[in-house]
Amino acid sequence: MTERTLQQLKTAETEKISHLDYFNIGISVDCVILGYDEKELKVLLIKSDMQEFSGLYSLLGDFIKPDEDLEAASYRVLKERTGLDDVFLEQVKAFGNITRHPSGRVITIAYYSLIDVRNHKLQLDLNELHWHPVNEIKKLAFDHKQILDTCLGRLRQQVMEHPVIFNLLPEKFSLRELQKLYQAILGVELDRRNFRKKISIKDWLLDIDEMEVNVPHRPGKLYTLKKQYRNKAAKNVVLQMA
Amino acid sequence: MTERTLQQLKTAETEKISHLDYFNIGISVDCVILGYDEKELKVLLIKSDMQEFSGLYSLLGDFIKPDEDLEAASYRVLKERTGLDDVFLEQVKAFGNITRHPSGRVITIAYYSLIDVRNHKLQLDLNELHWHPVNEIKKLAFDHKQILDTCLGRLRQQVMEHPVIFNLLPEKFSLRELQKLYQAILGVELDRRNFRKKISIKDWLLDIDEMEVNVPHRPGKLYTLKKQYRNKAAKNVVLQMA
DNA sequence: AATTAATGTGTAATAAGTACATATTTATTA
DNA sequence: TAATAAATATGTACTTATTACACATTAATT
């Protein structure tokens, strides 16, 4: 902020009209909540009942409260919608086209969140929330398709560099499950031996000396993410990037 | 945005108190305007005259107008402050801690911009703007040091992947100049032969069959960035990432 | 007992990254 | 004008990472 803008802020605080000029922009957060289930990457959506978007789904979001940090607002949306609070969440980008919201000017800050669907009990029914396979989504309300695509792009960018993908898996998982998940996110087939070599070089995993159970084939070893890489808070990820 | 939040928006529009609840957050853009001069990476700063930050410098920013796109706001700041309009600009991150602005709640969206200092005539004197070597900056007003560091991190991340660095150089440049700039940004020494190999593999450059002049040593060849990579608009970069 | 569907493992070939030295060119200086 | 300074231009051996690819083994199911 600069001198001149502070000047403007002070002016805005004393004059009613200026105040409205500078403060009638709404600010929201929107969360791309991703889960992995039945071999697909899915996103949590709610049906839009806005006339403009009838029949379309939208991301989960809410307005930011004046006394609420950005991260707090996105965690609150998650908590309110899913009941979860110990989840991975990272800011991706602000979206602010003038026309993006039919009811007025709303700038939104997009976050993406990764959730282990199997392990957490979500309270989906209460809110008419549903998981939708990301690959089948053609159109969403507002600019939410663009937000979704941007967040998926960020996820793909992060996934080979940082151990974020494990937030989508249960604590114990096999290398097959992990590889399938990478393939679902990256949209490519990976060679099994090369994949295992690559993962083992990163040294993220701990062999816990347990085996898969209830699989209709030879069970694989189970692994877990090493403790030092378990960073669910967005803060940690942000620090890594800086 | 969801049903419930739209509900809230509509409520906010009709009730005075709720309106103030949801709309008394200020939104600004702040620009990390980077230039390269005299072998150093520099950032354009203005002296803060807020009491809270006396003696400190701050980034260039302004409030977003209700009828103004985010990108338009940051381009406007650049244009007003430097007179430039054909520059590289990319959004990095929103910063929204409750306490980040002493005068009230202000969420800011940070952009970074890359400018060829030698080629553009900046109107710096009018605004009391000055270039500061980024390596000498210890403290800035607001959370601007954190914003600067985050933007520099983003720049470092981009610089080997995408041809953005050329926005800091004149149209024609030698490989020595390019290497010095990479070194300034990345903070490392690079081997000259390996650097040239790496750059030539990327196939970004066009040999224009000209030589440096007025250098106190053997002149090097001059190169220019191939036309297909000249993307100054932030839009293009965003698309690449998605 | 046979079948199914996985697991677990290694090597050769190619590509990319790193470390490193010498002859050449131009401007400057003695 | 000869010597010096400061850079340019260029290649190879070594190491590391990536890719392509096949077979014996295990447990559950039929």
Coordinates of C-alpha atoms (C1' of nucleotides) in Angstrom, one line a residue:
Chain A
M1 CA 0.0 0.0 0.0
T2 CA 1.3 3.5 -0.8
E3 CA 0.8 7.0 0.5
R4 CA -1.8 7.8 -2.1
T5 CA -3.8 4.7 -1.5
L6 CA -3.8 5.3 2.2
Q7 CA -5.0 8.7 1.6
Q8 CA -7.9 7.2 -0.3
L9 CA -8.6 4.7 2.5
K10 CA -8.8 7.5 5.0
T11 CA -11.0 9.5 2.7
A12 CA -13.2 6.4 2.2
E13 CA -13.6 6.0 5.9
T14 CA -15.0 9.5 6.4
E15 CA -17.1 10.0 3.2
K16 CA -20.1 7.8 2.8
I17 CA -20.0 7.7 -1.0
S18 CA -16.3 7.0 -1.3
H19 CA -16.7 4.4 1.3
L20 CA -19.2 2.6 -0.9
D21 CA -17.0 3.1 -3.9
Y22 CA -14.2 1.2 -2.3
F23 CA -16.0 -1.2 -0.1
N24 CA -18.8 -2.6 -2.2
I25 CA -16.8 -5.5 -3.5
G26 CA -17.6 -8.8 -2.0
I27 CA -14.8 -11.2 -1.1
S28 CA -15.2 -14.9 -0.9
V29 CA -13.2 -18.1 -0.8
D30 CA -14.0 -21.1 -3.0
C31 CA -12.7 -24.5 -2.2
V32 CA -11.9 -27.2 -4.7
I33 CA -12.3 -30.2 -2.4
L34 CA -10.7 -33.2 -4.0
G35 CA -11.1 -36.8 -3.0
Y36 CA -10.1 -40.1 -4.5
D37 CA -12.5 -42.9 -4.6
E38 CA -13.3 -45.9 -6.7
K39 CA -10.2 -45.2 -8.8
E40 CA -11.2 -41.7 -9.8
L41 CA -10.4 -38.2 -8.7
K42 CA -13.6 -36.5 -7.6
V43 CA -14.6 -33.0 -6.5
L44 CA -17.2 -32.0 -4.0
L45 CA -19.9 -29.9 -5.6
I46 CA -23.3 -28.4 -4.6
K47 CA -26.2 -27.9 -7.0
S48 CA -26.7 -24.2 -7.8
D49 CA -30.2 -22.8 -7.4
M50 CA -29.4 -19.5 -8.9
Q51 CA -31.6 -18.9 -11.9
E52 CA -28.6 -17.9 -14.0
F53 CA -27.0 -21.3 -13.4
S54 CA -30.0 -23.6 -13.2
G55 CA -29.0 -27.2 -13.4
L56 CA -25.3 -26.5 -12.9
Y57 CA -23.1 -27.3 -9.9
S58 CA -20.8 -25.0 -8.1
L59 CA -17.8 -25.2 -5.8
L60 CA -18.1 -24.7 -2.1
G61 CA -17.5 -21.2 -0.9
D62 CA -18.5 -18.4 1.4
F63 CA -17.9 -14.8 2.0
I64 CA -14.9 -13.9 4.1
K65 CA -15.8 -12.2 7.4
P66 CA -14.1 -8.9 8.2
D67 CA -12.4 -10.4 11.2
E68 CA -11.4 -13.6 9.6
D69 CA -8.1 -14.6 8.0
L70 CA -8.2 -16.0 4.5
E71 CA -7.1 -19.4 5.6
A72 CA -9.6 -19.3 8.4
A73 CA -12.4 -18.6 6.0
S74 CA -11.4 -21.6 3.8
Y75 CA -11.0 -23.9 6.7
R76 CA -14.4 -22.7 8.0
V77 CA -16.0 -23.6 4.6
L78 CA -14.5 -27.0 4.8
K79 CA -15.5 -27.6 8.4
E80 CA -19.0 -26.4 7.8
R81 CA -19.5 -28.4 4.7
T82 CA -17.7 -31.6 5.4
G83 CA -17.1 -31.7 9.2
L84 CA -13.4 -32.0 8.6
D85 CA -10.8 -29.7 10.0
D86 CA -7.5 -31.6 9.8
V87 CA -7.0 -31.3 6.1
F88 CA -4.6 -30.2 3.5
L89 CA -5.5 -26.8 2.0
E90 CA -3.5 -24.5 -0.3
Q91 CA -4.3 -21.2 -1.9
V92 CA -4.1 -21.2 -5.6
K93 CA -5.3 -17.9 -7.2
A94 CA -7.7 -15.0 -6.9
F95 CA -10.4 -14.7 -9.5
G96 CA -11.9 -11.3 -10.0
N97 CA -13.5 -10.7 -13.3
I98 CA -16.2 -8.0 -13.0
T99 CA -18.9 -10.2 -14.5
R100 CA -18.0 -13.4 -12.7
H101 CA -20.9 -13.1 -10.2
P102 CA -24.4 -12.2 -11.5
S103 CA -25.4 -10.6 -8.2
G104 CA -22.7 -8.1 -8.0
R105 CA -18.9 -7.7 -7.8
V106 CA -17.4 -10.6 -5.9
I107 CA -13.7 -11.4 -6.0
T108 CA -13.0 -14.9 -4.9
I109 CA -9.8 -16.6 -3.6
A110 CA -9.5 -20.2 -4.7
Y111 CA -8.1 -23.0 -2.5
Y112 CA -7.7 -26.6 -3.2
S113 CA -8.0 -29.3 -0.5
L114 CA -7.1 -32.9 -0.6
I115 CA -9.2 -35.4 1.4
D116 CA -9.0 -39.0 2.2
V117 CA -12.6 -40.0 1.4
R118 CA -12.5 -43.4 2.9
N119 CA -11.1 -42.4 6.3
H120 CA -13.2 -39.4 7.0
K121 CA -16.9 -39.5 7.6
L122 CA -18.4 -36.7 5.6
Q123 CA -21.7 -35.1 6.4
L124 CA -22.7 -34.9 2.8
D125 CA -26.4 -35.6 3.0
L126 CA -27.2 -32.6 5.1
N127 CA -25.9 -30.1 2.5
E128 CA -26.9 -31.8 -0.7
L129 CA -23.2 -32.2 -1.5
H130 CA -22.0 -34.8 -3.9
W131 CA -18.8 -36.1 -5.3
H132 CA -18.3 -35.7 -9.1
P133 CA -15.6 -37.3 -11.1
V134 CA -13.4 -34.4 -12.3
N135 CA -13.1 -35.9 -15.8
E136 CA -16.8 -35.8 -16.4
I137 CA -17.3 -32.1 -15.5
K138 CA -17.9 -30.0 -18.5
K139 CA -19.5 -26.9 -17.1
L140 CA -20.0 -25.3 -13.7
A141 CA -21.7 -22.3 -12.3
F142 CA -19.9 -18.9 -12.2
D143 CA -16.3 -19.3 -13.4
H144 CA -15.9 -22.4 -11.3
K145 CA -14.9 -24.6 -14.2
Q146 CA -11.9 -22.3 -14.8
I147 CA -11.2 -22.3 -11.0
L148 CA -11.3 -26.1 -11.0
D149 CA -9.0 -26.4 -14.0
T150 CA -6.5 -24.0 -12.5
C151 CA -6.5 -25.9 -9.2
L152 CA -6.1 -29.2 -11.0
G153 CA -3.2 -27.7 -12.9
R154 CA -1.6 -26.6 -9.6
L155 CA -2.1 -30.1 -8.1
R156 CA -0.4 -31.7 -11.2
Q157 CA 2.5 -29.3 -10.8
Q158 CA 2.9 -30.1 -7.1
V159 CA 2.4 -33.8 -7.2
M160 CA 5.9 -35.0 -8.3
E161 CA 7.8 -32.3 -6.3
H162 CA 6.0 -32.3 -3.0
P163 CA 4.5 -35.1 -1.0
V164 CA 0.9 -33.7 -1.1
I165 CA -0.8 -36.7 -2.8
F166 CA -0.8 -38.7 0.4
N167 CA -3.6 -36.5 1.7
L168 CA -5.8 -38.3 -0.7
L169 CA -4.9 -41.8 0.6
P170 CA -5.5 -43.6 3.9
E171 CA -2.6 -43.7 6.3
K172 CA -1.5 -47.1 5.0
F173 CA -1.5 -47.8 1.3
S174 CA 0.1 -50.1 -1.2
L175 CA 2.3 -49.0 -4.1
R176 CA -0.4 -50.0 -6.5
E177 CA -2.9 -47.7 -4.9
L178 CA -0.3 -44.9 -5.0
Q179 CA 0.5 -45.4 -8.6
K180 CA -3.2 -45.6 -9.6
L181 CA -3.7 -42.2 -7.9
Y182 CA -0.7 -40.6 -9.6
Q183 CA -2.1 -41.9 -12.9
A184 CA -5.6 -40.5 -12.1
I185 CA -4.1 -37.1 -11.4
L186 CA -1.6 -36.9 -14.2
G187 CA -3.8 -38.6 -16.7
V188 CA -1.1 -40.9 -18.0
E189 CA -0.1 -44.5 -17.6
L190 CA 3.1 -45.1 -15.7
D191 CA 5.5 -48.0 -15.9
R192 CA 5.3 -49.9 -12.6
R193 CA 9.0 -50.6 -12.2
N194 CA 10.0 -47.0 -13.1
F195 CA 7.4 -45.6 -10.9
R196 CA 8.6 -47.6 -7.9
K197 CA 12.2 -46.6 -8.5
K198 CA 11.2 -42.9 -8.7
I199 CA 9.2 -43.1 -5.5
S200 CA 11.9 -44.9 -3.7
I201 CA 14.5 -42.3 -4.7
K202 CA 12.4 -39.6 -3.0
D203 CA 12.5 -41.5 0.2
W204 CA 9.1 -40.3 1.3
L205 CA 7.7 -43.7 2.4
L206 CA 8.1 -46.0 5.3
D207 CA 7.8 -49.7 4.9
I208 CA 5.6 -50.7 7.9
D209 CA 6.0 -54.4 7.3
E210 CA 2.3 -55.1 6.8
M211 CA 0.4 -56.5 3.9
E212 CA -2.8 -55.6 2.1
V213 CA -5.8 -57.7 3.1
N214 CA -9.0 -58.5 1.3
V215 CA -7.6 -58.0 -2.2
P216 CA -8.5 -60.6 -4.8
H217 CA -4.9 -61.2 -5.7
R218 CA -1.5 -61.4 -4.2
P219 CA -1.4 -58.7 -1.5
G220 CA 1.3 -56.0 -1.7
K221 CA 3.3 -54.4 1.1
L222 CA 1.8 -51.4 2.9
Y223 CA 3.6 -48.2 3.3
T224 CA 3.0 -44.9 5.1
L225 CA 4.3 -41.4 4.5
K226 CA 7.2 -40.6 6.8
K227 CA 6.2 -38.3 9.7
Q228 CA 8.5 -35.4 8.6
Y229 CA 6.5 -35.0 5.4
R230 CA 3.0 -34.8 7.0
N231 CA 2.2 -31.2 6.6
K232 CA -1.5 -30.7 6.3
A233 CA -1.5 -26.9 7.0
A234 CA -1.3 -24.8 4.0
K235 CA 1.4 -22.7 5.7
N236 CA 4.0 -25.3 5.3
V237 CA 3.4 -25.6 1.6
V238 CA 3.6 -21.9 1.2
L239 CA 6.9 -21.8 3.0
Q240 CA 8.3 -24.5 0.7
M241 CA 7.5 -22.4 -2.3
A242 CA 9.0 -19.2 -1.1
Chain B
M1 CA -20.3 -19.6 -4.5
T2 CA -23.0 -21.7 -3.1
E3 CA -26.7 -21.4 -2.3
R4 CA -26.2 -20.4 1.3
T5 CA -23.6 -17.8 0.4
L6 CA -25.8 -16.3 -2.2
Q7 CA -28.5 -16.1 0.4
Q8 CA -26.1 -14.2 2.5
L9 CA -25.2 -11.9 -0.4
K10 CA -28.9 -11.1 -1.0
T11 CA -29.4 -10.5 2.7
A12 CA -26.4 -8.3 2.8
E13 CA -27.8 -6.2 0.0
T14 CA -31.0 -5.5 1.8
E15 CA -29.9 -5.0 5.4
K16 CA -27.6 -2.1 6.2
I17 CA -25.8 -3.7 9.0
S18 CA -25.2 -7.0 7.2
H19 CA -24.1 -5.1 4.2
L20 CA -21.3 -3.4 6.3
D21 CA -20.5 -6.8 7.7
Y22 CA -19.7 -8.3 4.4
F23 CA -18.5 -5.3 2.5
N24 CA -16.2 -3.4 4.8
I25 CA -13.1 -5.3 3.7
G26 CA -10.9 -3.3 1.4
I27 CA -9.3 -5.0 -1.6
S28 CA -6.1 -3.8 -3.1
V29 CA -3.4 -5.0 -5.5
D30 CA 0.3 -4.7 -4.7
C31 CA 2.9 -4.9 -7.5
V32 CA 6.4 -6.2 -7.0
I33 CA 8.0 -4.4 -10.0
L34 CA 11.3 -5.9 -10.7
G35 CA 14.1 -4.4 -12.9
Y36 CA 17.6 -5.5 -13.6
D37 CA 20.3 -2.8 -13.7
E38 CA 23.9 -2.5 -12.9
K39 CA 24.1 -6.2 -12.5
E40 CA 21.5 -6.4 -9.7
L41 CA 17.9 -7.3 -9.4
K42 CA 16.0 -4.3 -8.1
V43 CA 12.5 -3.6 -6.9
L44 CA 10.6 -0.3 -7.2
L45 CA 9.6 1.0 -3.8
I46 CA 8.0 4.2 -2.4
K47 CA 8.7 5.6 1.0
S48 CA 5.9 5.0 3.5
D49 CA 4.6 8.0 5.3
M50 CA 2.3 6.1 7.6
Q51 CA 3.3 6.7 11.2
E52 CA 3.3 3.0 11.9
F53 CA 5.9 2.4 9.2
S54 CA 7.9 5.6 9.4
G55 CA 11.2 5.2 7.6
L56 CA 10.1 2.1 5.8
Y57 CA 9.5 1.5 2.1
S58 CA 6.5 -0.2 0.6
L59 CA 5.4 -1.8 -2.6
L60 CA 3.2 0.0 -5.1
G61 CA -0.4 -0.7 -4.8
D62 CA -3.9 0.7 -4.9
F63 CA -7.4 -0.3 -4.1
I64 CA -9.4 -2.1 -6.7
K65 CA -12.3 -0.2 -8.1
P66 CA -15.7 -1.9 -8.1
D67 CA -15.9 -1.9 -11.9
E68 CA -12.3 -2.9 -12.5
D69 CA -10.8 -6.4 -13.2
L70 CA -8.0 -7.6 -11.1
E71 CA -5.5 -7.5 -13.9
A72 CA -6.8 -4.0 -14.9
A73 CA -6.1 -2.7 -11.4
S74 CA -2.5 -4.0 -11.4
Y75 CA -1.9 -2.7 -14.9
R76 CA -3.3 0.7 -13.8
V77 CA -1.0 0.8 -10.8
L78 CA 1.9 0.1 -13.1
K79 CA 0.8 2.7 -15.7
E80 CA 0.2 5.4 -13.1
R81 CA 3.5 4.8 -11.3
T82 CA 5.9 4.1 -14.1
G83 CA 4.1 5.2 -17.3
L84 CA 4.5 1.7 -18.7
D85 CA 1.7 -0.4 -20.1
D86 CA 3.3 -3.1 -22.2
V87 CA 4.8 -5.1 -19.5
F88 CA 4.9 -8.6 -18.1
L89 CA 2.6 -9.0 -15.1
E90 CA 1.5 -12.2 -13.2
Q91 CA -0.6 -12.8 -10.2
V92 CA 1.1 -14.6 -7.4
K93 CA -1.0 -14.8 -4.2
A94 CA -3.5 -13.1 -2.1
F95 CA -2.5 -11.9 1.3
G96 CA -5.2 -11.3 3.9
N97 CA -4.1 -11.5 7.5
I98 CA -6.5 -9.5 9.6
T99 CA -3.8 -7.3 11.1
R100 CA -1.7 -6.7 7.9
H101 CA -3.0 -3.1 7.4
P102 CA -3.1 -0.7 10.4
S103 CA -6.0 1.3 9.1
G104 CA -8.5 -1.6 8.7
R105 CA -9.1 -4.9 7.0
V106 CA -7.5 -4.9 3.6
I107 CA -6.9 -8.0 1.6
T108 CA -4.3 -7.5 -1.2
I109 CA -3.6 -9.5 -4.3
A110 CA 0.1 -9.5 -5.2
Y111 CA 1.5 -9.3 -8.7
Y112 CA 5.0 -9.4 -10.0
S113 CA 6.1 -7.4 -13.0
L114 CA 9.3 -7.6 -15.0
I115 CA 10.6 -4.5 -16.6
D116 CA 13.5 -3.7 -18.9
V117 CA 14.9 -0.7 -17.0
R118 CA 17.3 0.5 -19.7
N119 CA 14.7 0.6 -22.5
H120 CA 11.8 2.2 -20.8
K121 CA 11.8 5.8 -19.6
L122 CA 10.3 5.7 -16.1
Q123 CA 8.7 8.7 -14.6
L124 CA 10.2 8.0 -11.2
D125 CA 10.9 11.5 -9.9
L126 CA 7.2 12.5 -9.9
N127 CA 6.3 9.8 -7.4
E128 CA 9.3 9.6 -5.2
L129 CA 9.9 6.1 -6.4
H130 CA 13.3 4.5 -6.3
W131 CA 14.9 1.2 -7.3
H132 CA 16.2 -0.8 -4.4
P133 CA 18.5 -3.9 -4.8
V134 CA 16.4 -6.8 -3.6
N135 CA 19.3 -8.4 -1.7
E136 CA 19.6 -5.3 0.5
I137 CA 16.0 -5.2 1.6
K138 CA 15.6 -6.3 5.2
K139 CA 12.3 -4.8 6.2
L140 CA 9.3 -3.2 4.4
A141 CA 6.0 -1.6 5.5
F142 CA 3.0 -3.8 6.0
D143 CA 3.6 -7.5 5.1
H144 CA 5.4 -6.3 2.0
K145 CA 8.7 -8.1 2.8
Q146 CA 6.8 -11.4 2.8
I147 CA 5.0 -10.4 -0.4
L148 CA 8.3 -9.6 -2.0
D149 CA 9.9 -12.9 -0.9
T150 CA 6.9 -14.9 -2.2
C151 CA 7.1 -13.1 -5.5
L152 CA 10.8 -13.7 -5.8
G153 CA 10.2 -17.3 -5.0
R154 CA 7.7 -17.5 -7.8
L155 CA 10.1 -15.8 -10.2
R156 CA 12.8 -18.3 -9.3
Q157 CA 10.4 -21.2 -9.9
Q158 CA 9.4 -19.9 -13.3
V159 CA 12.7 -18.8 -14.6
M160 CA 14.1 -22.1 -15.8
E161 CA 10.8 -23.4 -17.1
H162 CA 9.3 -20.4 -18.9
P163 CA 10.9 -17.7 -21.0
V164 CA 9.9 -14.8 -18.6
I165 CA 13.3 -13.6 -17.8
F166 CA 13.7 -11.8 -21.1
N167 CA 11.2 -9.2 -20.0
L168 CA 14.1 -7.9 -17.8
L169 CA 16.5 -7.5 -20.7
P170 CA 16.6 -5.2 -23.8
E171 CA 15.5 -6.8 -27.0
K172 CA 19.0 -7.7 -28.0
F173 CA 21.3 -9.2 -25.5
S174 CA 24.4 -11.3 -25.2
L175 CA 24.6 -14.7 -23.5
R176 CA 26.9 -13.1 -20.9
E177 CA 24.2 -10.6 -20.0
L178 CA 21.6 -13.4 -19.9
Q179 CA 23.8 -15.6 -17.7
K180 CA 24.5 -12.7 -15.3
L181 CA 20.8 -12.1 -14.9
Y182 CA 20.0 -15.8 -14.2
Q183 CA 22.7 -15.7 -11.6
A184 CA 21.3 -12.6 -10.0
I185 CA 17.9 -14.1 -9.8
L186 CA 18.9 -17.6 -8.7
G187 CA 21.7 -16.4 -6.4
V188 CA 24.1 -19.0 -7.7
E189 CA 27.1 -19.1 -10.0
L190 CA 26.6 -21.0 -13.3
D191 CA 29.1 -22.7 -15.4
R192 CA 29.3 -20.8 -18.7
R193 CA 29.5 -23.8 -21.1
N194 CA 26.7 -25.7 -19.3
F195 CA 24.6 -22.6 -19.2
R196 CA 24.9 -22.1 -22.9
K197 CA 24.1 -25.7 -23.6
K198 CA 21.0 -25.6 -21.4
I199 CA 19.8 -22.4 -23.1
S200 CA 20.4 -23.7 -26.6
I201 CA 18.4 -26.9 -25.8
K202 CA 15.4 -24.7 -24.9
D203 CA 15.5 -23.2 -28.4
W204 CA 14.2 -19.8 -27.1
L205 CA 16.8 -17.6 -28.8
L206 CA 17.4 -16.3 -32.3
D207 CA 20.9 -15.5 -33.4
I208 CA 20.5 -12.1 -35.1
D209 CA 24.0 -12.1 -36.4
E210 CA 25.0 -8.9 -34.6
M211 CA 27.8 -8.2 -32.1
E212 CA 27.9 -6.3 -28.9
V213 CA 29.4 -2.8 -29.1
N214 CA 31.1 -0.6 -26.6
V215 CA 32.2 -3.4 -24.4
P216 CA 35.8 -3.3 -23.0
H217 CA 36.6 -6.8 -24.2
R218 CA 35.9 -9.1 -27.1
P219 CA 32.3 -8.5 -28.1
G220 CA 29.8 -11.4 -28.0
K221 CA 27.0 -12.3 -30.3
L222 CA 23.7 -10.8 -29.8
Y223 CA 20.5 -12.8 -29.5
T224 CA 16.8 -12.0 -29.2
L225 CA 13.9 -14.0 -27.9
K226 CA 12.0 -15.8 -30.6
K227 CA 8.7 -14.1 -31.4
Q228 CA 6.5 -17.0 -30.4
Y229 CA 7.7 -16.7 -26.8
R230 CA 7.0 -13.0 -26.4
N231 CA 4.0 -13.1 -24.0
K232 CA 3.9 -10.0 -21.9
A233 CA 0.3 -10.4 -20.9
A234 CA -0.2 -12.3 -17.7
K235 CA -3.0 -14.3 -19.3
N236 CA -0.6 -16.3 -21.5
V237 CA 1.4 -17.3 -18.5
V238 CA -1.6 -18.4 -16.6
L239 CA -2.7 -20.6 -19.5
Q240 CA 0.7 -22.3 -19.5
M241 CA 0.3 -23.2 -15.9
A242 CA -3.2 -24.5 -16.1
Chain C
dA1 C1' -5.2 -78.4 -9.0
dA2 C1' -5.6 -74.8 -12.2
dT3 C1' -6.5 -70.1 -13.1
dT4 C1' -6.4 -65.2 -12.3
dA5 C1' -4.4 -61.1 -11.1
dA6 C1' -1.6 -59.1 -9.0
dT7 C1' 3.5 -58.4 -6.6
dG8 C1' 8.5 -58.0 -6.6
dT9 C1' 12.6 -57.3 -8.8
dG10 C1' 17.1 -55.6 -12.6
dT11 C1' 19.5 -54.3 -16.6
dA12 C1' 20.7 -52.2 -20.9
dA13 C1' 20.2 -48.0 -23.6
dT14 C1' 19.4 -43.3 -23.9
dA15 C1' 19.2 -38.6 -22.3
dA16 C1' 20.4 -35.0 -19.2
dG17 C1' 23.4 -32.8 -16.0
dT18 C1' 28.1 -31.7 -14.3
dA19 C1' 33.0 -30.7 -14.1
dC20 C1' 36.5 -28.8 -16.5
dA21 C1' 40.7 -26.1 -20.4
dT22 C1' 42.3 -23.9 -24.4
dA23 C1' 42.6 -21.0 -28.4
dT24 C1' 40.6 -16.7 -30.0
dT25 C1' 39.1 -11.9 -30.3
dT26 C1' 38.7 -7.0 -29.3
dA27 C1' 39.8 -2.9 -26.5
dT28 C1' 42.9 -0.9 -23.6
dT29 C1' 47.3 0.3 -21.9
dA30 C1' 52.3 0.8 -21.8
Chain D
dT1 C1' 52.7 -1.4 -32.1
dA2 C1' 53.3 -4.8 -28.7
dA3 C1' 51.7 -6.6 -24.6
dT4 C1' 47.9 -7.1 -21.5
dA5 C1' 43.2 -7.7 -19.9
dA6 C1' 38.9 -9.6 -20.2
dA7 C1' 36.0 -11.6 -22.3
dT8 C1' 34.1 -15.1 -26.3
dA9 C1' 33.6 -19.7 -28.4
dT10 C1' 33.8 -24.3 -28.1
dG11 C1' 33.8 -30.2 -26.6
dT12 C1' 34.5 -34.3 -24.0
dA13 C1' 34.5 -37.5 -20.3
dC14 C1' 31.9 -38.7 -16.2
dT15 C1' 28.0 -39.1 -13.5
dT16 C1' 23.2 -39.3 -12.8
dA17 C1' 18.4 -39.8 -14.3
dT18 C1' 15.0 -41.6 -17.4
dT19 C1' 13.1 -45.0 -20.2
dA20 C1' 11.9 -49.5 -22.1
dC21 C1' 11.2 -53.9 -21.1
dA22 C1' 10.2 -59.8 -18.8
dC23 C1' 9.9 -63.4 -15.6
dA24 C1' 9.3 -65.9 -11.4
dT25 C1' 6.3 -65.6 -7.2
dT26 C1' 2.2 -65.2 -4.3
dA27 C1' -2.5 -65.4 -2.6
dA28 C1' -7.3 -65.8 -3.6
dT29 C1' -10.8 -67.7 -6.5
dT30 C1' -12.8 -71.3 -9.2

